[in-house]
PDB file of C-alpha atoms in Angstrom:
ATOM      1  CA  ALA A   1      -6.630   6.137  15.380  1.00  0.00           C
ATOM      2  CA  GLN A   2      -6.805   3.052  13.230  1.00  0.00           C
ATOM      3  CA  SER A   3      -4.001   0.504  13.081  1.00  0.00           C
ATOM      4  CA  VAL A   4      -3.354  -2.863  11.485  1.00  0.00           C
ATOM      5  CA  SER A   5      -1.348  -5.772  12.868  1.00  0.00           C
ATOM      6  CA  GLN A   6       0.074  -8.606  10.840  1.00  0.00           C
ATOM      7  CA  HIS A   7       1.650 -10.985  13.291  1.00  0.00           C
ATOM      8  CA  ASN A   8       3.299 -13.305  10.803  1.00  0.00           C
ATOM      9  CA  HIS A   9       6.319 -11.484   9.443  1.00  0.00           C
ATOM     10  CA  HIS A  10       7.826 -14.329   7.440  1.00  0.00           C
ATOM     11  CA  VAL A  11       6.094 -17.540   6.431  1.00  0.00           C
ATOM     12  CA  ILE A  12       7.743 -20.425   4.612  1.00  0.00           C
ATOM     13  CA  LEU A  13       5.563 -23.119   3.072  1.00  0.00           C
ATOM     14  CA  SER A  14       5.947 -25.976   0.661  1.00  0.00           C
ATOM     15  CA  GLU A  15       3.908 -26.051  -2.508  1.00  0.00           C
ATOM     16  CA  ALA A  16       0.376 -27.403  -2.017  1.00  0.00           C
ATOM     17  CA  ALA A  17       0.354 -26.446   1.657  1.00  0.00           C
ATOM     18  CA  SER A  18      -2.541 -24.389   2.963  1.00  0.00           C
ATOM     19  CA  LEU A  19      -2.035 -20.751   3.836  1.00  0.00           C
ATOM     20  CA  GLU A  20      -3.552 -18.485   6.431  1.00  0.00           C
ATOM     21  CA  LEU A  21      -2.146 -15.030   7.097  1.00  0.00           C
ATOM     22  CA  GLY A  22      -3.450 -13.122  10.072  1.00  0.00           C
ATOM     23  CA  CYS A  23      -4.642  -9.528  10.011  1.00  0.00           C
ATOM     24  CA  ASN A  24      -6.161  -7.680  12.944  1.00  0.00           C
ATOM     25  CA  TYR A  25      -7.185  -4.070  12.979  1.00  0.00           C
ATOM     26  CA  SER A  26      -8.131  -1.611  15.631  1.00  0.00           C
ATOM     27  CA  TYR A  27     -10.989   0.686  14.815  1.00  0.00           C
ATOM     28  CA  GLY A  28     -14.408   0.771  16.364  1.00  0.00           C
ATOM     29  CA  GLY A  29     -16.457   1.978  13.429  1.00  0.00           C
ATOM     30  CA  THR A  30     -17.320   0.733   9.979  1.00  0.00           C
ATOM     31  CA  VAL A  31     -14.338  -0.379   7.947  1.00  0.00           C
ATOM     32  CA  ASN A  32     -13.332  -1.380   4.483  1.00  0.00           C
ATOM     33  CA  LEU A  33     -10.605  -3.988   4.365  1.00  0.00           C
ATOM     34  CA  PHE A  34      -8.052  -4.924   1.763  1.00  0.00           C
ATOM     35  CA  TRP A  35      -5.308  -7.360   0.988  1.00  0.00           C
ATOM     36  CA  TYR A  36      -2.597  -6.222  -1.390  1.00  0.00           C
ATOM     37  CA  VAL A  37       0.167  -8.382  -2.828  1.00  0.00           C
ATOM     38  CA  GLN A  38       3.598  -7.300  -3.946  1.00  0.00           C
ATOM     39  CA  TYR A  39       5.470  -9.791  -6.100  1.00  0.00           C
ATOM     40  CA  PRO A  40       9.260  -9.467  -6.186  1.00  0.00           C
ATOM     41  CA  GLY A  41      10.252  -6.332  -8.061  1.00  0.00           C
ATOM     42  CA  GLN A  42       6.673  -5.270  -8.711  1.00  0.00           C
ATOM     43  CA  HIS A  43       4.266  -2.754  -7.277  1.00  0.00           C
ATOM     44  CA  LEU A  44       1.317  -3.415  -5.039  1.00  0.00           C
ATOM     45  CA  GLN A  45      -1.695  -5.078  -6.580  1.00  0.00           C
ATOM     46  CA  LEU A  46      -5.108  -5.494  -5.055  1.00  0.00           C
ATOM     47  CA  LEU A  47      -5.781  -9.092  -4.129  1.00  0.00           C
ATOM     48  CA  LEU A  48      -9.236  -8.695  -2.653  1.00  0.00           C
ATOM     49  CA  LYS A  49     -11.370  -6.285  -0.689  1.00  0.00           C
ATOM     50  CA  TYR A  50     -14.280  -6.248   1.689  1.00  0.00           C
ATOM     51  CA  PHE A  51     -16.780  -3.414   1.665  1.00  0.00           C
ATOM     52  CA  SER A  52     -19.995  -4.940   2.993  1.00  0.00           C
ATOM     53  CA  GLY A  53     -22.234  -7.993   2.707  1.00  0.00           C
ATOM     54  CA  ASP A  54     -20.912 -11.546   2.696  1.00  0.00           C
ATOM     55  CA  PRO A  55     -17.965 -11.586   5.097  1.00  0.00           C
ATOM     56  CA  LEU A  56     -16.229 -14.246   3.031  1.00  0.00           C
ATOM     57  CA  VAL A  57     -14.707 -12.570   0.027  1.00  0.00           C
ATOM     58  CA  LYS A  58     -12.951 -14.190  -2.864  1.00  0.00           C
ATOM     59  CA  GLY A  59     -10.131 -12.592  -4.748  1.00  0.00           C
ATOM     60  CA  ILE A  60      -7.828 -13.370  -7.600  1.00  0.00           C
ATOM     61  CA  LYS A  61      -5.632 -16.469  -7.885  1.00  0.00           C
ATOM     62  CA  GLY A  62      -7.693 -18.556  -5.485  1.00  0.00           C
ATOM     63  CA  PHE A  63      -7.278 -16.324  -2.459  1.00  0.00           C
ATOM     64  CA  GLU A  64     -10.082 -15.603  -0.056  1.00  0.00           C
ATOM     65  CA  ALA A  65     -10.448 -13.697   3.192  1.00  0.00           C
ATOM     66  CA  GLU A  66     -12.978 -13.739   5.978  1.00  0.00           C
ATOM     67  CA  PHE A  67     -14.067 -10.659   7.878  1.00  0.00           C
ATOM     68  CA  ILE A  68     -14.906 -11.484  11.485  1.00  0.00           C
ATOM     69  CA  LYS A  69     -16.205  -8.294  13.009  1.00  0.00           C
ATOM     70  CA  SER A  70     -16.231  -9.580  16.582  1.00  0.00           C
ATOM     71  CA  LYS A  71     -12.549 -10.425  16.338  1.00  0.00           C
ATOM     72  CA  PHE A  72     -11.544  -7.355  14.301  1.00  0.00           C
ATOM     73  CA  SER A  73      -9.882  -9.751  11.904  1.00  0.00           C
ATOM     74  CA  PHE A  74      -9.563 -10.180   8.165  1.00  0.00           C
ATOM     75  CA  ASN A  75      -7.408 -13.249   7.627  1.00  0.00           C
ATOM     76  CA  LEU A  76      -6.212 -14.264   4.197  1.00  0.00           C
ATOM     77  CA  ARG A  77      -6.424 -17.899   3.111  1.00  0.00           C
ATOM     78  CA  LYS A  78      -5.549 -20.125   0.213  1.00  0.00           C
ATOM     79  CA  PRO A  79      -6.113 -23.896   0.258  1.00  0.00           C
ATOM     80  CA  SER A  80      -3.053 -24.820  -1.796  1.00  0.00           C
ATOM     81  CA  VAL A  81      -0.188 -22.416  -2.449  1.00  0.00           C
ATOM     82  CA  GLN A  82       2.031 -22.375  -5.503  1.00  0.00           C
ATOM     83  CA  TRP A  83       5.610 -21.287  -5.952  1.00  0.00           C
ATOM     84  CA  SER A  84       4.305 -18.255  -7.852  1.00  0.00           C
ATOM     85  CA  ASP A  85       2.558 -17.049  -4.677  1.00  0.00           C
ATOM     86  CA  THR A  86       5.929 -16.084  -3.259  1.00  0.00           C
ATOM     87  CA  ALA A  87       5.429 -12.403  -2.460  1.00  0.00           C
ATOM     88  CA  GLU A  88       4.812  -9.929   0.307  1.00  0.00           C
ATOM     89  CA  TYR A  89       1.238  -9.522   1.470  1.00  0.00           C
ATOM     90  CA  PHE A  90      -0.166  -6.404   3.058  1.00  0.00           C
ATOM     91  CA  CYS A  91      -3.419  -6.005   4.906  1.00  0.00           C
ATOM     92  CA  ALA A  92      -4.949  -2.525   4.876  1.00  0.00           C
ATOM     93  CA  VAL A  93      -7.937  -0.865   6.478  1.00  0.00           C
ATOM     94  CA  LYS A  94      -9.907   2.284   5.988  1.00  0.00           C
ATOM     95  CA  GLY A  95     -12.267   3.544   8.628  1.00  0.00           C
ATOM     96  CA  LEU A  96     -15.250   4.997   6.837  1.00  0.00           C
ATOM     97  CA  ASP A  97     -16.083   7.758   9.255  1.00  0.00           C
ATOM     98  CA  THR A  98     -12.624   9.018  10.073  1.00  0.00           C
ATOM     99  CA  GLY A  99     -12.438  11.593   7.324  1.00  0.00           C
ATOM    100  CA  ARG A 100      -9.096  10.054   6.481  1.00  0.00           C
ATOM    101  CA  ARG A 101      -8.900   9.144   2.838  1.00  0.00           C
ATOM    102  CA  ALA A 102      -5.714   7.120   2.901  1.00  0.00           C
ATOM    103  CA  LEU A 103      -5.399   3.473   3.827  1.00  0.00           C
ATOM    104  CA  THR A 104      -3.595   2.248   6.907  1.00  0.00           C
ATOM    105  CA  PHE A 105      -1.315  -0.672   6.130  1.00  0.00           C
ATOM    106  CA  GLY A 106       0.038  -3.475   8.209  1.00  0.00           C
ATOM    107  CA  SER A 107       3.748  -4.194   8.266  1.00  0.00           C
ATOM    108  CA  GLY A 108       3.417  -6.992   5.732  1.00  0.00           C
ATOM    109  CA  THR A 109       4.002 -10.744   5.668  1.00  0.00           C
ATOM    110  CA  ARG A 110       6.670 -12.178   3.458  1.00  0.00           C
ATOM    111  CA  LEU A 111       5.545 -15.520   2.046  1.00  0.00           C
ATOM    112  CA  GLN A 112       8.122 -17.872   0.627  1.00  0.00           C
ATOM    113  CA  VAL A 113       6.835 -20.974  -1.145  1.00  0.00           C
ATOM    114  CA  GLN A 114       9.353 -23.712  -1.701  1.00  0.00           C
ATOM    115  CA  PRO A 115       8.948 -26.039  -4.686  1.00  0.00           C
TER     116      PRO A 115
ATOM    117  CA  ASN B   1      -4.279   3.977 -19.899  1.00  0.00           C
ATOM    118  CA  ALA B   2      -0.844   3.995 -18.328  1.00  0.00           C
ATOM    119  CA  GLY B   3      -2.409   4.161 -14.859  1.00  0.00           C
ATOM    120  CA  VAL B   4      -0.063   5.525 -12.209  1.00  0.00           C
ATOM    121  CA  THR B   5       3.514   6.100 -13.284  1.00  0.00           C
ATOM    122  CA  GLN B   6       6.527   7.214 -11.265  1.00  0.00           C
ATOM    123  CA  THR B   7       9.766   8.838 -12.321  1.00  0.00           C
ATOM    124  CA  PRO B   8      12.542   7.904 -11.728  1.00  0.00           C
ATOM    125  CA  LYS B   9      12.539   4.193 -10.914  1.00  0.00           C
ATOM    126  CA  PHE B  10      15.861   4.306  -9.087  1.00  0.00           C
ATOM    127  CA  ARG B  11      18.010   7.075  -7.662  1.00  0.00           C
ATOM    128  CA  VAL B  12      21.079   7.360  -5.494  1.00  0.00           C
ATOM    129  CA  LEU B  13      21.693  10.610  -3.654  1.00  0.00           C
ATOM    130  CA  LYS B  14      24.363  11.927  -1.340  1.00  0.00           C
ATOM    131  CA  THR B  15      23.383  13.348   2.019  1.00  0.00           C
ATOM    132  CA  GLY B  16      22.254  16.927   1.625  1.00  0.00           C
ATOM    133  CA  GLN B  17      21.295  16.700  -2.040  1.00  0.00           C
ATOM    134  CA  SER B  18      17.806  17.520  -3.180  1.00  0.00           C
ATOM    135  CA  MET B  19      15.531  15.805  -5.643  1.00  0.00           C
ATOM    136  CA  THR B  20      11.935  15.572  -6.806  1.00  0.00           C
ATOM    137  CA  LEU B  21       9.964  12.426  -7.457  1.00  0.00           C
ATOM    138  CA  LEU B  22       7.198  12.683 -10.006  1.00  0.00           C
ATOM    139  CA  CYS B  23       3.942  10.797  -9.903  1.00  0.00           C
ATOM    140  CA  ALA B  24       1.547  10.999 -12.812  1.00  0.00           C
ATOM    141  CA  GLN B  25      -1.864   9.440 -13.347  1.00  0.00           C
ATOM    142  CA  ASP B  26      -4.056   9.493 -16.411  1.00  0.00           C
ATOM    143  CA  MET B  27      -7.278   8.302 -14.783  1.00  0.00           C
ATOM    144  CA  ASN B  28      -8.511  11.762 -13.815  1.00  0.00           C
ATOM    145  CA  HIS B  29      -8.398  10.804 -10.141  1.00  0.00           C
ATOM    146  CA  GLU B  30      -8.993  13.477  -7.532  1.00  0.00           C
ATOM    147  CA  TYR B  31      -6.939  11.945  -4.757  1.00  0.00           C
ATOM    148  CA  MET B  32      -3.239  11.206  -4.788  1.00  0.00           C
ATOM    149  CA  TYR B  33      -0.901   9.875  -2.126  1.00  0.00           C
ATOM    150  CA  TRP B  34       2.760   9.370  -1.384  1.00  0.00           C
ATOM    151  CA  TYR B  35       3.850   6.444   0.783  1.00  0.00           C
ATOM    152  CA  ARG B  36       7.204   5.142   1.826  1.00  0.00           C
ATOM    153  CA  GLN B  37       7.828   1.455   2.308  1.00  0.00           C
ATOM    154  CA  ASP B  38      10.446   0.244   4.751  1.00  0.00           C
ATOM    155  CA  PRO B  39      11.223  -3.336   5.775  1.00  0.00           C
ATOM    156  CA  GLY B  40       9.028  -4.524   8.615  1.00  0.00           C
ATOM    157  CA  MET B  41       7.004  -1.312   8.633  1.00  0.00           C
ATOM    158  CA  GLY B  42       4.671  -1.662   5.707  1.00  0.00           C
ATOM    159  CA  LEU B  43       3.604   1.487   3.913  1.00  0.00           C
ATOM    160  CA  ARG B  44       3.433   4.770   5.732  1.00  0.00           C
ATOM    161  CA  LEU B  45       1.673   7.817   4.378  1.00  0.00           C
ATOM    162  CA  ILE B  46       3.906  10.833   3.803  1.00  0.00           C
ATOM    163  CA  HIS B  47       1.563  13.382   2.217  1.00  0.00           C
ATOM    164  CA  TYR B  48      -1.616  13.296   0.256  1.00  0.00           C
ATOM    165  CA  SER B  49      -3.782  15.529  -1.896  1.00  0.00           C
ATOM    166  CA  VAL B  50      -7.533  15.632  -2.318  1.00  0.00           C
ATOM    167  CA  GLY B  51      -7.463  17.868  -5.347  1.00  0.00           C
ATOM    168  CA  GLU B  52      -5.464  20.186  -7.537  1.00  0.00           C
ATOM    169  CA  GLY B  53      -3.763  22.846  -5.469  1.00  0.00           C
ATOM    170  CA  THR B  54      -4.340  21.119  -2.122  1.00  0.00           C
ATOM    171  CA  THR B  55      -2.018  18.975  -0.034  1.00  0.00           C
ATOM    172  CA  ALA B  56      -2.039  17.583   3.484  1.00  0.00           C
ATOM    173  CA  LYS B  57       0.363  15.843   5.833  1.00  0.00           C
ATOM    174  CA  GLY B  58       0.275  12.150   6.477  1.00  0.00           C
ATOM    175  CA  GLU B  59       1.950  10.096   9.189  1.00  0.00           C
ATOM    176  CA  VAL B  60       5.600  10.812   8.334  1.00  0.00           C
ATOM    177  CA  PRO B  61       5.798  14.201   6.562  1.00  0.00           C
ATOM    178  CA  ASP B  62       9.027  15.548   8.054  1.00  0.00           C
ATOM    179  CA  GLY B  63      11.776  16.158   5.521  1.00  0.00           C
ATOM    180  CA  TYR B  64       9.394  16.067   2.542  1.00  0.00           C
ATOM    181  CA  ASN B  65       7.390  18.622   0.632  1.00  0.00           C
ATOM    182  CA  VAL B  66       4.756  18.079  -2.033  1.00  0.00           C
ATOM    183  CA  SER B  67       2.947  20.003  -4.711  1.00  0.00           C
ATOM    184  CA  ARG B  68      -0.124  19.339  -6.800  1.00  0.00           C
ATOM    185  CA  LEU B  69      -0.142  22.081  -9.396  1.00  0.00           C
ATOM    186  CA  LYS B  70      -1.878  19.900 -11.959  1.00  0.00           C
ATOM    187  CA  LYS B  71      -4.538  17.322 -11.243  1.00  0.00           C
ATOM    188  CA  GLN B  72      -2.618  14.552 -12.942  1.00  0.00           C
ATOM    189  CA  ASN B  73       0.715  15.161 -11.203  1.00  0.00           C
ATOM    190  CA  PHE B  74       1.822  14.882  -7.591  1.00  0.00           C
ATOM    191  CA  LEU B  75       5.414  15.800  -6.834  1.00  0.00           C
ATOM    192  CA  LEU B  76       7.387  14.712  -3.773  1.00  0.00           C
ATOM    193  CA  GLY B  77      10.430  16.764  -2.909  1.00  0.00           C
ATOM    194  CA  LEU B  78      13.368  16.135  -0.648  1.00  0.00           C
ATOM    195  CA  GLU B  79      15.135  19.417   0.038  1.00  0.00           C
ATOM    196  CA  SER B  80      18.111  17.954   1.910  1.00  0.00           C
ATOM    197  CA  ALA B  81      18.253  14.183   1.691  1.00  0.00           C
ATOM    198  CA  ALA B  82      19.231  12.123   4.722  1.00  0.00           C
ATOM    199  CA  PRO B  83      20.166   8.422   4.974  1.00  0.00           C
ATOM    200  CA  SER B  84      16.943   7.874   6.945  1.00  0.00           C
ATOM    201  CA  GLN B  85      15.058   8.673   3.753  1.00  0.00           C
ATOM    202  CA  THR B  86      16.471   5.619   2.015  1.00  0.00           C
ATOM    203  CA  SER B  87      13.304   3.773   1.118  1.00  0.00           C
ATOM    204  CA  VAL B  88      10.976   2.703  -1.634  1.00  0.00           C
ATOM    205  CA  TYR B  89       8.444   5.387  -2.445  1.00  0.00           C
ATOM    206  CA  PHE B  90       5.021   4.547  -3.796  1.00  0.00           C
ATOM    207  CA  CYS B  91       2.507   6.884  -5.280  1.00  0.00           C
ATOM    208  CA  ALA B  92      -1.175   6.018  -5.372  1.00  0.00           C
ATOM    209  CA  SER B  93      -4.358   7.591  -6.647  1.00  0.00           C
ATOM    210  CA  SER B  94      -8.039   7.218  -6.031  1.00  0.00           C
ATOM    211  CA  TYR B  95     -11.367   8.943  -6.613  1.00  0.00           C
ATOM    212  CA  PRO B  96     -14.411   9.919  -4.561  1.00  0.00           C
ATOM    213  CA  GLY B  97     -16.630   6.971  -3.742  1.00  0.00           C
ATOM    214  CA  TYR B  98     -13.887   4.372  -4.115  1.00  0.00           C
ATOM    215  CA  VAL B  99     -11.977   3.572  -0.947  1.00  0.00           C
ATOM    216  CA  GLY B 100      -9.248   1.533  -2.552  1.00  0.00           C
ATOM    217  CA  GLN B 101      -6.179   2.946  -4.253  1.00  0.00           C
ATOM    218  CA  PHE B 102      -4.227   2.358  -7.441  1.00  0.00           C
ATOM    219  CA  PHE B 103      -0.492   2.138  -6.975  1.00  0.00           C
ATOM    220  CA  GLY B 104       2.456   3.109  -9.106  1.00  0.00           C
ATOM    221  CA  PRO B 105       5.517   0.890  -9.603  1.00  0.00           C
ATOM    222  CA  GLY B 106       7.619   2.604  -6.950  1.00  0.00           C
ATOM    223  CA  THR B 107      10.881   4.535  -6.798  1.00  0.00           C
ATOM    224  CA  ARG B 108      13.829   3.038  -4.968  1.00  0.00           C
ATOM    225  CA  LEU B 109      15.843   5.822  -3.362  1.00  0.00           C
ATOM    226  CA  THR B 110      19.168   5.353  -1.644  1.00  0.00           C
ATOM    227  CA  VAL B 111      20.769   8.182   0.294  1.00  0.00           C
ATOM    228  CA  LEU B 112      24.441   7.688   1.047  1.00  0.00           C
TER     229      LEU B 112
END
């Protein structure tokens, strides 16, 4: 079975600080990986995704993530956060040969950016 | 396109009451999903459907039933609500060949 771990449950940063949120998954086969963001009071929105190719993927709003296959990781980064990045961030994985069509989500990381 | 919509947005129930949450999508997607979101637990799959007339259980199906009588609608039912079903419910849809999902705005349900 596939699973996703997000070890940082709550992160507090000041504006302009750099961000890295950890995501590790457990699945031995080929995976597609996602980061979703949920701003306060809103629904989940896709931030970025990795399907294949360049392991460094860039998403919206200056976010990027790096897929490191050997570490089963897909960490999210942003060089300089803004107050508007305050949100909850979810990592998700889909194993391509499981037959399972749904995504498996991590427990989420709540990011609070202080002005 | 309205995308994925959910009705209602908020609801408060008493223990033992029943209700149905409606998810609708206008993107002609084959696949639809119901998740629940609880603090510290992320999103967990309740039920899903890979096409009209078909449904399947997810990770946490107990206490819920679903129906997909029309391709564009996916209904989630609670026959006898319990406080443990207090949660935010998200519907999502997708289509063959795309592994991501499109999410609705969520329904916040409180069971007293």
